[in-house]
CSV table of N, CA, C and O in Angstrom, one decimal:
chain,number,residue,atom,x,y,z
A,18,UNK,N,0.8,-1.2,0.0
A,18,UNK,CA,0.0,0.0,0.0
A,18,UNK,C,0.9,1.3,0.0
A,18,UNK,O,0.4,2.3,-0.6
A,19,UNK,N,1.9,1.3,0.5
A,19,UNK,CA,2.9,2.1,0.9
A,19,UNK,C,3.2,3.0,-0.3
A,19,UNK,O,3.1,4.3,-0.5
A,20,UNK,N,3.6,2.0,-1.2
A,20,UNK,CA,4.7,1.7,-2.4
A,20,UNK,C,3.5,2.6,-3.3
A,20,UNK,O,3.9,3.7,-3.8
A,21,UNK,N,2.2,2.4,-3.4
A,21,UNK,CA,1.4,3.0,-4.1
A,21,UNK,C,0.9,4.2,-3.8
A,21,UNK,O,0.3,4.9,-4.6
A,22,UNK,N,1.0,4.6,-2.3
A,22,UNK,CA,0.8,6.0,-2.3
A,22,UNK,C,1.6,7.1,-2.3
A,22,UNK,O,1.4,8.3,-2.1
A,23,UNK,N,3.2,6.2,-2.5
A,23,UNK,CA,4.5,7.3,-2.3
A,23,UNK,C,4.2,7.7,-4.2
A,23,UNK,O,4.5,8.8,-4.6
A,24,UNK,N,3.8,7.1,-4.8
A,24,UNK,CA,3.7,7.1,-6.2
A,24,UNK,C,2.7,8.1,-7.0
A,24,UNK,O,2.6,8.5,-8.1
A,25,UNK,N,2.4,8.1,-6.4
A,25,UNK,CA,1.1,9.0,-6.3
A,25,UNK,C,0.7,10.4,-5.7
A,25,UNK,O,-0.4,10.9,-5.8
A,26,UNK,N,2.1,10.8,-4.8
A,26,UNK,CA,2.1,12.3,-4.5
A,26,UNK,C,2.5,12.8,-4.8
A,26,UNK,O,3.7,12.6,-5.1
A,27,UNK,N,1.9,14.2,-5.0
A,27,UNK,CA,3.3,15.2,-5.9
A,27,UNK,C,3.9,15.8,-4.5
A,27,UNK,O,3.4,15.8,-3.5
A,28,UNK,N,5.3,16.3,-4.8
A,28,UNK,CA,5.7,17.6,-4.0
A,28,UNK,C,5.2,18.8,-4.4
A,28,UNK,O,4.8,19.2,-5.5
A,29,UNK,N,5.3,19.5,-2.8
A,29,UNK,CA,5.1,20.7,-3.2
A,29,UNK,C,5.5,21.6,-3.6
A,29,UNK,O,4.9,22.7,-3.4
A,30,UNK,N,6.7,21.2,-4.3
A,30,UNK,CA,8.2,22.0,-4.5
A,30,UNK,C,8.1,22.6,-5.5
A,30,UNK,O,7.8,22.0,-6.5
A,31,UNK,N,8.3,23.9,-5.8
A,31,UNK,CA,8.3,24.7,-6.8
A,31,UNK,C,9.8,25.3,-7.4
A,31,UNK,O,10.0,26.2,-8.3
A,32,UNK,N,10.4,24.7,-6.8
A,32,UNK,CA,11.9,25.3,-7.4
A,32,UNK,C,12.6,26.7,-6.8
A,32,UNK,O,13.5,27.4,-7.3
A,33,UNK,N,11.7,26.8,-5.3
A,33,UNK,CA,12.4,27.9,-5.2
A,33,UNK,C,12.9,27.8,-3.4
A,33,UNK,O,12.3,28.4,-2.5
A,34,UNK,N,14.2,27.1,-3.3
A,34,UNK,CA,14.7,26.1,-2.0
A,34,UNK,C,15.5,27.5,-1.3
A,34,UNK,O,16.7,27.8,-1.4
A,35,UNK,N,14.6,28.0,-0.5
A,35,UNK,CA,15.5,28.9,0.0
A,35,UNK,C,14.9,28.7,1.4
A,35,UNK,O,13.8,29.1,1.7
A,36,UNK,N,15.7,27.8,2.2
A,36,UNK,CA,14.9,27.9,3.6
A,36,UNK,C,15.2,29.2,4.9
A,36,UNK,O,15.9,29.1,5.9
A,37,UNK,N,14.4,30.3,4.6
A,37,UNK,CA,15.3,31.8,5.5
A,37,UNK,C,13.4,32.2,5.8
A,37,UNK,O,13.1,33.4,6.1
A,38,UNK,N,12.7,31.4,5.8
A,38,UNK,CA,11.4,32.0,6.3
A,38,UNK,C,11.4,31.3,7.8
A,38,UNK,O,12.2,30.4,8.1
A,39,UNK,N,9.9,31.8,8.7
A,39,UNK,CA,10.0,31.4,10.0
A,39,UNK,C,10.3,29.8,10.2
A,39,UNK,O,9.8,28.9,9.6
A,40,UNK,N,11.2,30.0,11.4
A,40,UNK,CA,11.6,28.1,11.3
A,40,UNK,C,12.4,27.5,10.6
A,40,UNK,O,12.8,26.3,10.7
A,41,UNK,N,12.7,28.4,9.5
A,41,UNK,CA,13.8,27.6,8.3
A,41,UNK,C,12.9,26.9,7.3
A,41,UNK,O,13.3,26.0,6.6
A,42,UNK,N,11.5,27.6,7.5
A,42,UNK,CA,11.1,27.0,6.5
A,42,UNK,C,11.2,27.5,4.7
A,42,UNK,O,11.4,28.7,4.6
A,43,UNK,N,11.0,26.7,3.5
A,43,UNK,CA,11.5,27.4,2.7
A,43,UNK,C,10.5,28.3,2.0
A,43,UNK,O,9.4,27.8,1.8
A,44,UNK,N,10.7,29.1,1.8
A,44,UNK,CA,9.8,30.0,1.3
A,44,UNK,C,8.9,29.9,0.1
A,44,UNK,O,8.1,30.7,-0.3
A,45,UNK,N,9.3,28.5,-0.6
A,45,UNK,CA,8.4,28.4,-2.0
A,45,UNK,C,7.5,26.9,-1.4
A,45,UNK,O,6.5,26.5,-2.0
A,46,UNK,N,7.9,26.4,-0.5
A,46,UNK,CA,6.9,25.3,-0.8
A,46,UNK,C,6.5,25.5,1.2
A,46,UNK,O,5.4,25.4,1.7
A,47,UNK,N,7.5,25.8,1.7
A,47,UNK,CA,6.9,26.0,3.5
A,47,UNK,C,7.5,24.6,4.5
A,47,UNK,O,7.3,24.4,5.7
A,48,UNK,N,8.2,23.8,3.6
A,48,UNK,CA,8.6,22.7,3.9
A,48,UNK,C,10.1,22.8,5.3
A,48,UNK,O,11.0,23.6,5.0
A,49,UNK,N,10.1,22.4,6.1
A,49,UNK,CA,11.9,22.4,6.6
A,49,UNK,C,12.7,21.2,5.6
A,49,UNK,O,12.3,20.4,4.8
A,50,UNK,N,13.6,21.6,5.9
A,50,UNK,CA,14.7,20.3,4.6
A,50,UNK,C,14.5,18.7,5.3
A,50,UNK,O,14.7,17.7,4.7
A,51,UNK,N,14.0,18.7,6.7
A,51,UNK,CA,14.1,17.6,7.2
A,51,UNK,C,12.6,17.4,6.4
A,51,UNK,O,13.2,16.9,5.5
A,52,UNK,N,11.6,17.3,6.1
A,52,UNK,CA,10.3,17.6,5.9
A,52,UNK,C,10.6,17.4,4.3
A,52,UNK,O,9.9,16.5,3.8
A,53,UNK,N,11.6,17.9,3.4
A,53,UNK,CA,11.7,17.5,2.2
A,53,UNK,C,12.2,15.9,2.1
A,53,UNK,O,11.8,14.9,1.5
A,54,UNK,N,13.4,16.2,3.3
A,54,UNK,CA,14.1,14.8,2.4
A,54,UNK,C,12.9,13.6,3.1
A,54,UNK,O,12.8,12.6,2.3
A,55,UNK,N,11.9,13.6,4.2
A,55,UNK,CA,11.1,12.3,4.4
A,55,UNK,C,10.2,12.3,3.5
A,55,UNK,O,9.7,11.2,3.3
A,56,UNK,N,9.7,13.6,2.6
A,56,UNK,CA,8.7,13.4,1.7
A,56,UNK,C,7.9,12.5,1.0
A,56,UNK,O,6.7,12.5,1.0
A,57,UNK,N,9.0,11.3,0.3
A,57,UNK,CA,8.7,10.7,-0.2
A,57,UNK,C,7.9,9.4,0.6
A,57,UNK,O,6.9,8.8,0.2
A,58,UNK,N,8.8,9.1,1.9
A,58,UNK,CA,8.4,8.2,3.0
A,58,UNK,C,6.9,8.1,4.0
A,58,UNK,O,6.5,7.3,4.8
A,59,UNK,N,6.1,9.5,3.4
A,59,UNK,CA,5.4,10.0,4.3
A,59,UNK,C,4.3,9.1,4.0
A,59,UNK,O,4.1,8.7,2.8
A,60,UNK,N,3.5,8.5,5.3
A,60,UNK,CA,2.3,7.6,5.1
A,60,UNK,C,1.1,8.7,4.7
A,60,UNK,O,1.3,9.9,4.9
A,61,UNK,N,-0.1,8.1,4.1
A,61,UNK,CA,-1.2,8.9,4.3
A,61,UNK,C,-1.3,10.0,4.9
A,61,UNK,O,-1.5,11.2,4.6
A,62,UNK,N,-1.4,9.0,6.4
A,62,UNK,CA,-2.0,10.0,7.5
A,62,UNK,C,-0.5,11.3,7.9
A,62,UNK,O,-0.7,12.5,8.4
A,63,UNK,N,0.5,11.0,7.8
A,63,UNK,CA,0.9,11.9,7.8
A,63,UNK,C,1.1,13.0,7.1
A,63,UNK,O,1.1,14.2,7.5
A,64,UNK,N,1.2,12.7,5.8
A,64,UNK,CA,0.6,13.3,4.3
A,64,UNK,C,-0.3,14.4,4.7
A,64,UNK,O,0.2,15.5,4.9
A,65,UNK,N,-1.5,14.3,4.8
A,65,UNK,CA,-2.5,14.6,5.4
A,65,UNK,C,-2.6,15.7,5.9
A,65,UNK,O,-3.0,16.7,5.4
A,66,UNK,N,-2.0,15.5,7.5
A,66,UNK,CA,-1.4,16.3,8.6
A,66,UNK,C,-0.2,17.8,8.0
A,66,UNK,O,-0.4,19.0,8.1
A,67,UNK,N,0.8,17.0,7.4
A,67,UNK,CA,1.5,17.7,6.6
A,67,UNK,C,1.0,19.0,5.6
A,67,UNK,O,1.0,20.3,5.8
A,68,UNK,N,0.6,18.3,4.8
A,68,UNK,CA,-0.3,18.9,4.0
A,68,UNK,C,-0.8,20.2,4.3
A,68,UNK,O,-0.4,21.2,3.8
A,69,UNK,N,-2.1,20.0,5.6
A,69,UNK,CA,-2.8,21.1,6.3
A,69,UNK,C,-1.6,21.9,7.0
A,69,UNK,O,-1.9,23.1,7.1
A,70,UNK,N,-0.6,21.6,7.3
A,70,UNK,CA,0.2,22.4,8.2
A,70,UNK,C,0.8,23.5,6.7
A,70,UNK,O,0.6,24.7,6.6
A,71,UNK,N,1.5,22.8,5.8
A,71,UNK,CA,2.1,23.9,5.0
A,71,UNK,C,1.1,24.7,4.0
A,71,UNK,O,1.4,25.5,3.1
A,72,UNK,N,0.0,24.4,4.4
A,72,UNK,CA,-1.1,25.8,3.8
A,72,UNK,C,-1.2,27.0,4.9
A,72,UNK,O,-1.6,28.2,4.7
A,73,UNK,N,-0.8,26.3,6.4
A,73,UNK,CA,-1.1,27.6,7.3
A,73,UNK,C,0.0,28.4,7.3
A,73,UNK,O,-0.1,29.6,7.5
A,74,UNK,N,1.7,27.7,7.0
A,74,UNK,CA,3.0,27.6,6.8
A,74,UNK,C,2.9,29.3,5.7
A,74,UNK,O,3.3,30.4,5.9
A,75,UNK,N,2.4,28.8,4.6
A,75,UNK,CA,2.4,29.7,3.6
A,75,UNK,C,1.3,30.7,3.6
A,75,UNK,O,1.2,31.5,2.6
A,76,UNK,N,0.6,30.9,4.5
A,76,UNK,CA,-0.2,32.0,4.9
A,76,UNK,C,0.5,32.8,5.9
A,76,UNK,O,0.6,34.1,6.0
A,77,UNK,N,1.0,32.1,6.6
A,77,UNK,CA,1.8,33.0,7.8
A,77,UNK,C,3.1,34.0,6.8
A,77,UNK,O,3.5,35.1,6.8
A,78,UNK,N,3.5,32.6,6.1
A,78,UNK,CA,4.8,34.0,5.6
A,78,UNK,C,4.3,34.9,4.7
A,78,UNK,O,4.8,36.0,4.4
A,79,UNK,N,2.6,34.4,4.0
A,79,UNK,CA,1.9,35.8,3.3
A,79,UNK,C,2.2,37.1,3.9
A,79,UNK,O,2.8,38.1,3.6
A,80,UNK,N,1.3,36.5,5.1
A,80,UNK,CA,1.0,38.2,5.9
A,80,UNK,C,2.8,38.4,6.5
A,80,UNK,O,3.5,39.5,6.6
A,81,UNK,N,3.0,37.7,6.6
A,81,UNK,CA,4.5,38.6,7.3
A,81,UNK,C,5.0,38.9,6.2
A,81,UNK,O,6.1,39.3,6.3
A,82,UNK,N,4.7,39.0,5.3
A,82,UNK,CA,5.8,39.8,3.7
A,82,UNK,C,5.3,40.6,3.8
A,82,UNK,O,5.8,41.6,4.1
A,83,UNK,N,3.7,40.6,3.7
A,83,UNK,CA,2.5,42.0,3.9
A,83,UNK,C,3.3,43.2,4.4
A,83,UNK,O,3.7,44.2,3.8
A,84,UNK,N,3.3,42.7,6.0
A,84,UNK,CA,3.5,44.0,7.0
A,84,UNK,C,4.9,44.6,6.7
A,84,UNK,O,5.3,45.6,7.2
């Protein structure tokens, strides 16, 4: 099951690996580098979890470019 849903995720990597936003996270995808390199390993449910976290990730550094 594993094998089939590592296959089946995209990253959310957009090519732009600069990790200097809050946390070290990178500023194009919201990922930390530890968070990139398990990417591929990630189960469902962490997927999931993941996921919801770097949409709040990339809203936070919205508004902080804002101000």
């Amino acid at each position: 099951r594993r094998v089939l849903f590592r296959s089946k995720i995209k990253s959310p990597c957009i090519d732009i690996c600069e990790f200097t936003g809050p946390d070290k996270w990178c500023i194009g995808c919201g990922r930390t580098r530890q968070e990139c390199k398990k990417w591929k390993n990630l189960t469902p449910y962490e997927y999931n979890i993941l996921t919801r976290e770097l949409q709040k990730r990339m809203n936070k550094m919205k508004e902080l470019k804002k101000s």
